[in-house]
Amino acid sequence: MTRETTEMPETAAAESHTFQAEVARLLHLMVHSVYSNKDIFLRELISNAADACERLRHAAVTEPGLVSGDPDFEIRLEADRTAKRLTVADNGSGMSRDELIANLGTIARSGTRAFMDKLGEARDGAALIGQFGVGFYSAFMVAESVDVTSRAAGSDEVWRWRSDGMGSFTVEPVDPSDPDAPSRGTRVILTLKDDALDYADPATLERIVRSYSAHVPVPITLVEIGKETEDDADTGAVEPRRLTDGTALWTRSKSEVSAEEYKEFYGHVSGQFDDPALTLHYRAEGRHEYSVLLFLPSMKPFDLFNPDRKGRVKLYVRRVFIADDVDLLPAWLRFVRGVIDSADLPLNLSREMLQHNPVLESIRKGVTNRVLSELQKLAENDKDAFLKIWENFGPVLKEGIYEDFERRDKVLALARFRSSTSGDEWRSLADYVASMKENQTQIFYATGSSREAIAASPQLEGFRARGVEVLYLDDPVDAFWVQMADGFEGKPFRSVTQGSAELETIPVEKDAGEADDKPEDDKDGARADVGLVTAFLKETLGDKVSDVKASARLSESPVCLVAPENGPDRQFEKLMARQKGDGAALFAPVLEFNPAHGLLKGLSQHLEAGGDKTGLEDMAWLLFDQALILDGELPSDTAGFARRMAEMMRKGM
């Protein structure tokens, strides 16, 4: 690939540019940094250098001339304490003038904004830097100024980007014979602050490299400049020393890799500082051969709920980096980080061909199944470790229940819930089925915005009175997957707000229906005339309700709303109405009333006595509005509700 060159005068002046506003804010943060761990700047610069080498390694597969004369990739650290300089150099893809301006002066994606938003929530912002694609700017934590001198592969031009991090930067051409001009690739030269001179100390640099960058797939060499030895007095430099050999960790046997090495590599591929919650390292052999090294984080990546729902697993082919945005795992496993290295794929596949390649599809299927099986093993063998993963990524995993029919049962088996009987403990569906009541044939659930809101729902009263467990579904995704899932182990899912409760065959537990705080007139055993009350409420409320019924699900409250028998769950219906935009319900609800409640018995008695029904109609509307409020909605007529309530209060005085 030959780069187009630009004719320039022999003495071109440096161009001055202003940083993008968000970058300027970020640089101010870095320059005035008080972060506890400034070492991470070196990890970020090494990671950028390694990526540049990997990009060129891939490009050279089809254009070998790009690396002619210098085929071996390397990252070189040059420490010069006397000159207060640290240089991170690579012989990778390099950058043109326009690329320097675009890559170092602006951030096209939302990484900076997301970083700044998250910063206020973090105790140490340095732990976020690697996650948000803003790693280069961390150099200003330790540097008074930064020079980036670069020559793009295949180009004769050399350009220098320079900034002190104070709001602007310059770009200028460089004579190729300049000592700082690379023959290919990039040299990042940091002029260190006085309190950061330890970063020109070889021992410090070696410690950081071994801690954070020991397994980047490019060798790292260290040379100390400005320190003469008897054998090297003329150059003023110590013999270069190889710190790492660039061996791909995933090609080694699992038994040869330590926990610390896994952690270091996880930090490299994820940009995070947490420990991996689960590590999968294996080699698949047979029809297709590929190596897998994947990690499940122990904290949520910042982009977990980005709209694009893209994964971050890197694809290699025979140790050559191909891409980091190929869908190697389904979107509902997008939190997984790591690498997959195929021995079968050709190196020169286009992005379009990668998306529809049968070998890649086979790898995707095999790795997805392996991740699920490893999670199932963890759930069986280390409950606490599994629950930590579930608490972080359960909402994402549940997307697979409605997106992946083939693996729906496997994901359902992993799913954990809190319920009306579990308190803070998590329950599996297998746990639920094992403790079902006699004559219970369905898995009951309730959806809502929080456990507290669900627990307060009047629709749960009849289930609670019978000791029937109800799953609390309080994640936004729950309203979707539960509509798609047929059931679990032959037991269908049933919303407590949908259709008839079907509780008649399950007896009320002893004393469950006689709560101490019930009004006395609810305990006398009398009941409202169901036919009379039903007819009156239907006539009064009209098309506001699709039906009126006596309730088996109420034991304490007077009324509640439920969905029609074949309609959607109440919460799902409200979600659909919000998405429609006008907020109008798709179906008129069913009003259920409690015949044993004092209000309904009083209404029944007044109806039996005959006479003017005006006041009773107000009572009917107040009961309906009460049901709406208990369901998290506004009264049907707020002004009418206020008037009726004021009148009731006046009569009670």
mmCIF file with all atom_site columns, N, CA and C in Angstrom, residues 531-590:
data_model
loop_
_atom_site.group_PDB
_atom_site.id
_atom_site.type_symbol
_atom_site.label_atom_id
_atom_site.label_alt_id
_atom_site.label_comp_id
_atom_site.label_asym_id
_atom_site.label_entity_id
_atom_site.label_seq_id
_atom_site.pdbx_PDB_ins_code
_atom_site.Cartn_x
_atom_site.Cartn_y
_atom_site.Cartn_z
_atom_site.occupancy
_atom_site.B_iso_or_equiv
_atom_site.pdbx_formal_charge
_atom_site.auth_seq_id
_atom_site.auth_comp_id
_atom_site.auth_asym_id
_atom_site.auth_atom_id
_atom_site.pdbx_PDB_model_num
ATOM 1   N N  . GLY A 1 531 ? -72.939 -10.714 42.153 1.00 0.00 ? 531 GLY A N  1
ATOM 2   C CA . GLY A 1 531 ? -73.694 -10.367 40.952 1.00 0.00 ? 531 GLY A CA 1
ATOM 3   C C  . GLY A 1 531 ? -74.131 -8.923  40.948 1.00 0.00 ? 531 GLY A C  1
ATOM 4   N N  . LEU A 1 532 ? -74.620 -8.428  42.096 1.00 0.00 ? 532 LEU A N  1
ATOM 5   C CA . LEU A 1 532 ? -75.099 -7.057  42.199 1.00 0.00 ? 532 LEU A CA 1
ATOM 6   C C  . LEU A 1 532 ? -73.961 -6.055  42.016 1.00 0.00 ? 532 LEU A C  1
ATOM 7   N N  . VAL A 1 533 ? -72.839 -6.292  42.706 1.00 0.00 ? 533 VAL A N  1
ATOM 8   C CA . VAL A 1 533 ? -71.694 -5.374  42.618 1.00 0.00 ? 533 VAL A CA 1
ATOM 9   C C  . VAL A 1 533 ? -71.091 -5.397  41.222 1.00 0.00 ? 533 VAL A C  1
ATOM 10  N N  . THR A 1 534 ? -70.981 -6.584  40.647 1.00 0.00 ? 534 THR A N  1
ATOM 11  C CA . THR A 1 534 ? -70.404 -6.697  39.303 1.00 0.00 ? 534 THR A CA 1
ATOM 12  C C  . THR A 1 534 ? -71.215 -5.907  38.293 1.00 0.00 ? 534 THR A C  1
ATOM 13  N N  . ALA A 1 535 ? -72.514 -6.081  38.317 1.00 0.00 ? 535 ALA A N  1
ATOM 14  C CA . ALA A 1 535 ? -73.379 -5.384  37.356 1.00 0.00 ? 535 ALA A CA 1
ATOM 15  C C  . ALA A 1 535 ? -73.291 -3.871  37.530 1.00 0.00 ? 535 ALA A C  1
ATOM 16  N N  . PHE A 1 536 ? -73.279 -3.396  38.780 1.00 0.00 ? 536 PHE A N  1
ATOM 17  C CA . PHE A 1 536 ? -73.230 -1.952  39.034 1.00 0.00 ? 536 PHE A CA 1
ATOM 18  C C  . PHE A 1 536 ? -71.903 -1.355  38.550 1.00 0.00 ? 536 PHE A C  1
ATOM 19  N N  . LEU A 1 537 ? -70.804 -2.009  38.865 1.00 0.00 ? 537 LEU A N  1
ATOM 20  C CA . LEU A 1 537 ? -69.498 -1.481  38.466 1.00 0.00 ? 537 LEU A CA 1
ATOM 21  C C  . LEU A 1 537 ? -69.351 -1.485  36.949 1.00 0.00 ? 537 LEU A C  1
ATOM 22  N N  . LYS A 1 538 ? -69.838 -2.509  36.284 1.00 0.00 ? 538 LYS A N  1
ATOM 23  C CA . LYS A 1 538 ? -69.777 -2.548  34.822 1.00 0.00 ? 538 LYS A CA 1
ATOM 24  C C  . LYS A 1 538 ? -70.574 -1.401  34.223 1.00 0.00 ? 538 LYS A C  1
ATOM 25  N N  . GLU A 1 539 ? -71.766 -1.185  34.733 1.00 0.00 ? 539 GLU A N  1
ATOM 26  C CA . GLU A 1 539 ? -72.611 -0.125  34.203 1.00 0.00 ? 539 GLU A CA 1
ATOM 27  C C  . GLU A 1 539 ? -71.999 1.245   34.431 1.00 0.00 ? 539 GLU A C  1
ATOM 28  N N  . THR A 1 540 ? -71.433 1.453   35.616 1.00 0.00 ? 540 THR A N  1
ATOM 29  C CA . THR A 1 540 ? -70.893 2.769   35.961 1.00 0.00 ? 540 THR A CA 1
ATOM 30  C C  . THR A 1 540 ? -69.602 3.074   35.194 1.00 0.00 ? 540 THR A C  1
ATOM 31  N N  . LEU A 1 541 ? -68.711 2.131   35.124 1.00 0.00 ? 541 LEU A N  1
ATOM 32  C CA . LEU A 1 541 ? -67.385 2.375   34.540 1.00 0.00 ? 541 LEU A CA 1
ATOM 33  C C  . LEU A 1 541 ? -67.387 2.249   33.024 1.00 0.00 ? 541 LEU A C  1
ATOM 34  N N  . GLY A 1 542 ? -68.345 1.581   32.464 1.00 0.00 ? 542 GLY A N  1
ATOM 35  C CA . GLY A 1 542 ? -68.470 1.504   31.011 1.00 0.00 ? 542 GLY A CA 1
ATOM 36  C C  . GLY A 1 542 ? -67.241 0.925   30.336 1.00 0.00 ? 542 GLY A C  1
ATOM 37  N N  . ASP A 1 543 ? -66.781 1.634   29.258 1.00 0.00 ? 543 ASP A N  1
ATOM 38  C CA . ASP A 1 543 ? -65.669 1.095   28.478 1.00 0.00 ? 543 ASP A CA 1
ATOM 39  C C  . ASP A 1 543 ? -64.301 1.350   29.112 1.00 0.00 ? 543 ASP A C  1
ATOM 40  N N  . LYS A 1 544 ? -64.270 1.914   30.321 1.00 0.00 ? 544 LYS A N  1
ATOM 41  C CA . LYS A 1 544 ? -62.996 2.046   31.027 1.00 0.00 ? 544 LYS A CA 1
ATOM 42  C C  . LYS A 1 544 ? -62.445 0.681   31.432 1.00 0.00 ? 544 LYS A C  1
ATOM 43  N N  . VAL A 1 545 ? -63.304 -0.297  31.520 1.00 0.00 ? 545 VAL A N  1
ATOM 44  C CA . VAL A 1 545 ? -62.884 -1.650  31.872 1.00 0.00 ? 545 VAL A CA 1
ATOM 45  C C  . VAL A 1 545 ? -63.456 -2.624  30.850 1.00 0.00 ? 545 VAL A C  1
ATOM 46  N N  . SER A 1 546 ? -62.738 -3.700  30.612 1.00 0.00 ? 546 SER A N  1
ATOM 47  C CA . SER A 1 546 ? -63.239 -4.723  29.699 1.00 0.00 ? 546 SER A CA 1
ATOM 48  C C  . SER A 1 546 ? -64.119 -5.726  30.421 1.00 0.00 ? 546 SER A C  1
ATOM 49  N N  . ASP A 1 547 ? -63.968 -5.817  31.742 1.00 0.00 ? 547 ASP A N  1
ATOM 50  C CA . ASP A 1 547 ? -64.787 -6.736  32.519 1.00 0.00 ? 547 ASP A CA 1
ATOM 51  C C  . ASP A 1 547 ? -64.633 -6.385  33.997 1.00 0.00 ? 547 ASP A C  1
ATOM 52  N N  . VAL A 1 548 ? -65.538 -6.880  34.812 1.00 0.00 ? 548 VAL A N  1
ATOM 53  C CA . VAL A 1 548 ? -65.472 -6.752  36.270 1.00 0.00 ? 548 VAL A CA 1
ATOM 54  C C  . VAL A 1 548 ? -65.685 -8.135  36.847 1.00 0.00 ? 548 VAL A C  1
ATOM 55  N N  . LYS A 1 549 ? -64.834 -8.548  37.784 1.00 0.00 ? 549 LYS A N  1
ATOM 56  C CA . LYS A 1 549 ? -64.916 -9.897  38.335 1.00 0.00 ? 549 LYS A CA 1
ATOM 57  C C  . LYS A 1 549 ? -64.616 -9.877  39.834 1.00 0.00 ? 549 LYS A C  1
ATOM 58  N N  . ALA A 1 550 ? -65.186 -10.843 40.539 1.00 0.00 ? 550 ALA A N  1
ATOM 59  C CA . ALA A 1 550 ? -64.751 -11.103 41.912 1.00 0.00 ? 550 ALA A CA 1
ATOM 60  C C  . ALA A 1 550 ? -63.373 -11.756 41.848 1.00 0.00 ? 550 ALA A C  1
ATOM 61  N N  . SER A 1 551 ? -62.513 -11.425 42.789 1.00 0.00 ? 551 SER A N  1
ATOM 62  C CA . SER A 1 551 ? -61.102 -11.807 42.707 1.00 0.00 ? 551 SER A CA 1
ATOM 63  C C  . SER A 1 551 ? -60.734 -12.927 43.659 1.00 0.00 ? 551 SER A C  1
ATOM 64  N N  . ALA A 1 552 ? -59.915 -13.860 43.136 1.00 0.00 ? 552 ALA A N  1
ATOM 65  C CA . ALA A 1 552 ? -59.298 -14.866 43.997 1.00 0.00 ? 552 ALA A CA 1
ATOM 66  C C  . ALA A 1 552 ? -57.899 -14.435 44.404 1.00 0.00 ? 552 ALA A C  1
ATOM 67  N N  . ARG A 1 553 ? -57.367 -13.410 43.726 1.00 0.00 ? 553 ARG A N  1
ATOM 68  C CA . ARG A 1 553 ? -55.992 -12.985 43.996 1.00 0.00 ? 553 ARG A CA 1
ATOM 69  C C  . ARG A 1 553 ? -55.912 -11.897 45.065 1.00 0.00 ? 553 ARG A C  1
ATOM 70  N N  . LEU A 1 554 ? -57.050 -11.338 45.495 1.00 0.00 ? 554 LEU A N  1
ATOM 71  C CA . LEU A 1 554 ? -57.050 -10.301 46.525 1.00 0.00 ? 554 LEU A CA 1
ATOM 72  C C  . LEU A 1 554 ? -57.442 -10.900 47.874 1.00 0.00 ? 554 LEU A C  1
ATOM 73  N N  . SER A 1 555 ? -56.700 -10.525 48.910 1.00 0.00 ? 555 SER A N  1
ATOM 74  C CA . SER A 1 555 ? -57.072 -10.957 50.256 1.00 0.00 ? 555 SER A CA 1
ATOM 75  C C  . SER A 1 555 ? -57.115 -9.796  51.234 1.00 0.00 ? 555 SER A C  1
ATOM 76  N N  . GLU A 1 556 ? -56.512 -8.652  50.862 1.00 0.00 ? 556 GLU A N  1
ATOM 77  C CA . GLU A 1 556 ? -56.455 -7.504  51.762 1.00 0.00 ? 556 GLU A CA 1
ATOM 78  C C  . GLU A 1 556 ? -56.984 -6.226  51.105 1.00 0.00 ? 556 GLU A C  1
ATOM 79  N N  . SER A 1 557 ? -56.613 -5.983  49.853 1.00 0.00 ? 557 SER A N  1
ATOM 80  C CA . SER A 1 557 ? -57.022 -4.759  49.158 1.00 0.00 ? 557 SER A CA 1
ATOM 81  C C  . SER A 1 557 ? -58.427 -4.912  48.601 1.00 0.00 ? 557 SER A C  1
ATOM 82  N N  . PRO A 1 558 ? -59.121 -3.783  48.368 1.00 0.00 ? 558 PRO A N  1
ATOM 83  C CA . PRO A 1 558 ? -60.490 -3.872  47.841 1.00 0.00 ? 558 PRO A CA 1
ATOM 84  C C  . PRO A 1 558 ? -60.540 -4.197  46.351 1.00 0.00 ? 558 PRO A C  1
ATOM 85  N N  . VAL A 1 559 ? -59.582 -3.647  45.565 1.00 0.00 ? 559 VAL A N  1
ATOM 86  C CA . VAL A 1 559 ? -59.641 -3.801  44.113 1.00 0.00 ? 559 VAL A CA 1
ATOM 87  C C  . VAL A 1 559 ? -58.230 -3.895  43.536 1.00 0.00 ? 559 VAL A C  1
ATOM 88  N N  . CYS A 1 560 ? -58.164 -4.371  42.310 1.00 0.00 ? 560 CYS A N  1
ATOM 89  C CA . CYS A 1 560 ? -56.914 -4.330  41.541 1.00 0.00 ? 560 CYS A CA 1
ATOM 90  C C  . CYS A 1 560 ? -57.263 -4.450  40.068 1.00 0.00 ? 560 CYS A C  1
ATOM 91  N N  . LEU A 1 561 ? -56.305 -4.123  39.213 1.00 0.00 ? 561 LEU A N  1
ATOM 92  C CA . LEU A 1 561 ? -56.472 -4.249  37.772 1.00 0.00 ? 561 LEU A CA 1
ATOM 93  C C  . LEU A 1 561 ? -55.644 -5.415  37.256 1.00 0.00 ? 561 LEU A C  1
ATOM 94  N N  . VAL A 1 562 ? -56.188 -6.149  36.322 1.00 0.00 ? 562 VAL A N  1
ATOM 95  C CA . VAL A 1 562 ? -55.437 -7.224  35.663 1.00 0.00 ? 562 VAL A CA 1
ATOM 96  C C  . VAL A 1 562 ? -55.700 -7.135  34.176 1.00 0.00 ? 562 VAL A C  1
ATOM 97  N N  . ALA A 1 563 ? -54.843 -7.829  33.397 1.00 0.00 ? 563 ALA A N  1
ATOM 98  C CA . ALA A 1 563 ? -55.021 -7.868  31.946 1.00 0.00 ? 563 ALA A CA 1
ATOM 99  C C  . ALA A 1 563 ? -56.082 -8.891  31.576 1.00 0.00 ? 563 ALA A C  1
ATOM 100 N N  . PRO A 1 564 ? -56.734 -8.708  30.441 1.00 0.00 ? 564 PRO A N  1
ATOM 101 C CA . PRO A 1 564 ? -57.683 -9.723  29.977 1.00 0.00 ? 564 PRO A CA 1
ATOM 102 C C  . PRO A 1 564 ? -56.995 -11.074 29.810 1.00 0.00 ? 564 PRO A C  1
ATOM 103 N N  . GLU A 1 565 ? -57.767 -12.126 29.735 1.00 0.00 ? 565 GLU A N  1
ATOM 104 C CA . GLU A 1 565 ? -57.243 -13.493 29.689 1.00 0.00 ? 565 GLU A CA 1
ATOM 105 C C  . GLU A 1 565 ? -56.204 -13.674 28.588 1.00 0.00 ? 565 GLU A C  1
ATOM 106 N N  . ASN A 1 566 ? -56.461 -13.147 27.410 1.00 0.00 ? 566 ASN A N  1
ATOM 107 C CA . ASN A 1 566 ? -55.546 -13.323 26.285 1.00 0.00 ? 566 ASN A CA 1
ATOM 108 C C  . ASN A 1 566 ? -54.755 -12.054 25.961 1.00 0.00 ? 566 ASN A C  1
ATOM 109 N N  . GLY A 1 567 ? -54.806 -11.088 26.851 1.00 0.00 ? 567 GLY A N  1
ATOM 110 C CA . GLY A 1 567 ? -54.053 -9.860  26.633 1.00 0.00 ? 567 GLY A CA 1
ATOM 111 C C  . GLY A 1 567 ? -52.653 -9.955  27.214 1.00 0.00 ? 567 GLY A C  1
ATOM 112 N N  . PRO A 1 568 ? -51.808 -8.959  26.948 1.00 0.00 ? 568 PRO A N  1
ATOM 113 C CA . PRO A 1 568 ? -50.449 -8.973  27.487 1.00 0.00 ? 568 PRO A CA 1
ATOM 114 C C  . PRO A 1 568 ? -50.427 -8.651  28.980 1.00 0.00 ? 568 PRO A C  1
ATOM 115 N N  . ASP A 1 569 ? -49.356 -9.038  29.627 1.00 0.00 ? 569 ASP A N  1
ATOM 116 C CA . ASP A 1 569 ? -49.116 -8.660  31.019 1.00 0.00 ? 569 ASP A CA 1
ATOM 117 C C  . ASP A 1 569 ? -49.258 -7.148  31.174 1.00 0.00 ? 569 ASP A C  1
ATOM 118 N N  . ARG A 1 570 ? -49.774 -6.698  32.320 1.00 0.00 ? 570 ARG A N  1
ATOM 119 C CA . ARG A 1 570 ? -50.042 -5.268  32.521 1.00 0.00 ? 570 ARG A CA 1
ATOM 120 C C  . ARG A 1 570 ? -48.789 -4.414  32.333 1.00 0.00 ? 570 ARG A C  1
ATOM 121 N N  . GLN A 1 571 ? -47.677 -4.830  32.897 1.00 0.00 ? 571 GLN A N  1
ATOM 122 C CA . GLN A 1 571 ? -46.453 -4.039  32.781 1.00 0.00 ? 571 GLN A CA 1
ATOM 123 C C  . GLN A 1 571 ? -45.958 -4.008  31.343 1.00 0.00 ? 571 GLN A C  1
ATOM 124 N N  . PHE A 1 572 ? -46.041 -5.142  30.648 1.00 0.00 ? 572 PHE A N  1
ATOM 125 C CA . PHE A 1 572 ? -45.618 -5.188  29.248 1.00 0.00 ? 572 PHE A CA 1
ATOM 126 C C  . PHE A 1 572 ? -46.506 -4.289  28.397 1.00 0.00 ? 572 PHE A C  1
ATOM 127 N N  . GLU A 1 573 ? -47.810 -4.282  28.683 1.00 0.00 ? 573 GLU A N  1
ATOM 128 C CA . GLU A 1 573 ? -48.730 -3.429  27.939 1.00 0.00 ? 573 GLU A CA 1
ATOM 129 C C  . GLU A 1 573 ? -48.375 -1.952  28.131 1.00 0.00 ? 573 GLU A C  1
ATOM 130 N N  . LYS A 1 574 ? -48.048 -1.584  29.372 1.00 0.00 ? 574 LYS A N  1
ATOM 131 C CA . LYS A 1 574 ? -47.681 -0.184  29.631 1.00 0.00 ? 574 LYS A CA 1
ATOM 132 C C  . LYS A 1 574 ? -46.389 0.182   28.915 1.00 0.00 ? 574 LYS A C  1
ATOM 133 N N  . LEU A 1 575 ? -45.450 -0.754  28.860 1.00 0.00 ? 575 LEU A N  1
ATOM 134 C CA . LEU A 1 575 ? -44.204 -0.518  28.140 1.00 0.00 ? 575 LEU A CA 1
ATOM 135 C C  . LEU A 1 575 ? -44.473 -0.296  26.650 1.00 0.00 ? 575 LEU A C  1
ATOM 136 N N  . MET A 1 576 ? -45.331 -1.110  26.077 1.00 0.00 ? 576 MET A N  1
ATOM 137 C CA . MET A 1 576 ? -45.681 -0.963  24.666 1.00 0.00 ? 576 MET A CA 1
ATOM 138 C C  . MET A 1 576 ? -46.397 0.366   24.414 1.00 0.00 ? 576 MET A C  1
ATOM 139 N N  . ALA A 1 577 ? -47.244 0.767   25.349 1.00 0.00 ? 577 ALA A N  1
ATOM 140 C CA . ALA A 1 577 ? -47.962 2.036   25.196 1.00 0.00 ? 577 ALA A CA 1
ATOM 141 C C  . ALA A 1 577 ? -46.996 3.218   25.200 1.00 0.00 ? 577 ALA A C  1
ATOM 142 N N  . ARG A 1 578 ? -45.968 3.152   26.068 1.00 0.00 ? 578 ARG A N  1
ATOM 143 C CA . ARG A 1 578 ? -44.963 4.235   26.107 1.00 0.00 ? 578 ARG A CA 1
ATOM 144 C C  . ARG A 1 578 ? -44.185 4.283   24.804 1.00 0.00 ? 578 ARG A C  1
ATOM 145 N N  . GLN A 1 579 ? -43.860 3.115   24.257 1.00 0.00 ? 579 GLN A N  1
ATOM 146 C CA . GLN A 1 579 ? -43.110 3.090   23.001 1.00 0.00 ? 579 GLN A CA 1
ATOM 147 C C  . GLN A 1 579 ? -43.961 3.601   21.840 1.00 0.00 ? 579 GLN A C  1
ATOM 148 N N  . LYS A 1 580 ? -45.268 3.367   21.930 1.00 0.00 ? 580 LYS A N  1
ATOM 149 C CA . LYS A 1 580 ? -46.184 3.858   20.895 1.00 0.00 ? 580 LYS A CA 1
ATOM 150 C C  . LYS A 1 580 ? -46.218 5.381   20.882 1.00 0.00 ? 580 LYS A C  1
ATOM 151 N N  . GLY A 1 581 ? -45.970 5.984   22.050 1.00 0.00 ? 581 GLY A N  1
ATOM 152 C CA . GLY A 1 581 ? -45.825 7.432   22.110 1.00 0.00 ? 581 GLY A CA 1
ATOM 153 C C  . GLY A 1 581 ? -46.957 8.173   22.757 1.00 0.00 ? 581 GLY A C  1
ATOM 154 N N  . ASP A 1 582 ? -48.188 7.656   22.673 1.00 0.00 ? 582 ASP A N  1
ATOM 155 C CA . ASP A 1 582 ? -49.299 8.413   23.244 1.00 0.00 ? 582 ASP A CA 1
ATOM 156 C C  . ASP A 1 582 ? -49.652 7.964   24.648 1.00 0.00 ? 582 ASP A C  1
ATOM 157 N N  . GLY A 1 583 ? -49.025 6.871   25.119 1.00 0.00 ? 583 GLY A N  1
ATOM 158 C CA . GLY A 1 583 ? -49.255 6.401   26.480 1.00 0.00 ? 583 GLY A CA 1
ATOM 159 C C  . GLY A 1 583 ? -50.597 5.744   26.688 1.00 0.00 ? 583 GLY A C  1
ATOM 160 N N  . ALA A 1 584 ? -51.425 5.644   25.639 1.00 0.00 ? 584 ALA A N  1
ATOM 161 C CA . ALA A 1 584 ? -52.758 5.060   25.782 1.00 0.00 ? 584 ALA A CA 1
ATOM 162 C C  . ALA A 1 584 ? -52.665 3.548   25.891 1.00 0.00 ? 584 ALA A C  1
ATOM 163 N N  . ALA A 1 585 ? -53.465 2.978   26.773 1.00 0.00 ? 585 ALA A N  1
ATOM 164 C CA . ALA A 1 585 ? -53.460 1.534   26.950 1.00 0.00 ? 585 ALA A CA 1
ATOM 165 C C  . ALA A 1 585 ? -53.960 0.852   25.683 1.00 0.00 ? 585 ALA A C  1
ATOM 166 N N  . LEU A 1 586 ? -53.388 -0.305  25.384 1.00 0.00 ? 586 LEU A N  1
ATOM 167 C CA . LEU A 1 586 ? -53.796 -1.053  24.207 1.00 0.00 ? 586 LEU A CA 1
ATOM 168 C C  . LEU A 1 586 ? -55.102 -1.800  24.455 1.00 0.00 ? 586 LEU A C  1
ATOM 169 N N  . PHE A 1 587 ? -55.327 -2.213  25.708 1.00 0.00 ? 587 PHE A N  1
ATOM 170 C CA . PHE A 1 587 ? -56.527 -2.961  26.075 1.00 0.00 ? 587 PHE A CA 1
ATOM 171 C C  . PHE A 1 587 ? -57.115 -2.351  27.348 1.00 0.00 ? 587 PHE A C  1
ATOM 172 N N  . ALA A 1 588 ? -58.442 -2.302  27.411 1.00 0.00 ? 588 ALA A N  1
ATOM 173 C CA . ALA A 1 588 ? -59.081 -1.894  28.664 1.00 0.00 ? 588 ALA A CA 1
ATOM 174 C C  . ALA A 1 588 ? -58.846 -2.993  29.695 1.00 0.00 ? 588 ALA A C  1
ATOM 175 N N  . PRO A 1 589 ? -58.492 -2.646  30.940 1.00 0.00 ? 589 PRO A N  1
ATOM 176 C CA . PRO A 1 589 ? -58.176 -3.666  31.933 1.00 0.00 ? 589 PRO A CA 1
ATOM 177 C C  . PRO A 1 589 ? -59.430 -4.318  32.509 1.00 0.00 ? 589 PRO A C  1
ATOM 178 N N  . VAL A 1 590 ? -59.195 -5.409  33.206 1.00 0.00 ? 590 VAL A N  1
ATOM 179 C CA . VAL A 1 590 ? -60.246 -6.050  33.985 1.00 0.00 ? 590 VAL A CA 1
ATOM 180 C C  . VAL A 1 590 ? -60.141 -5.522  35.416 1.00 0.00 ? 590 VAL A C  1
#
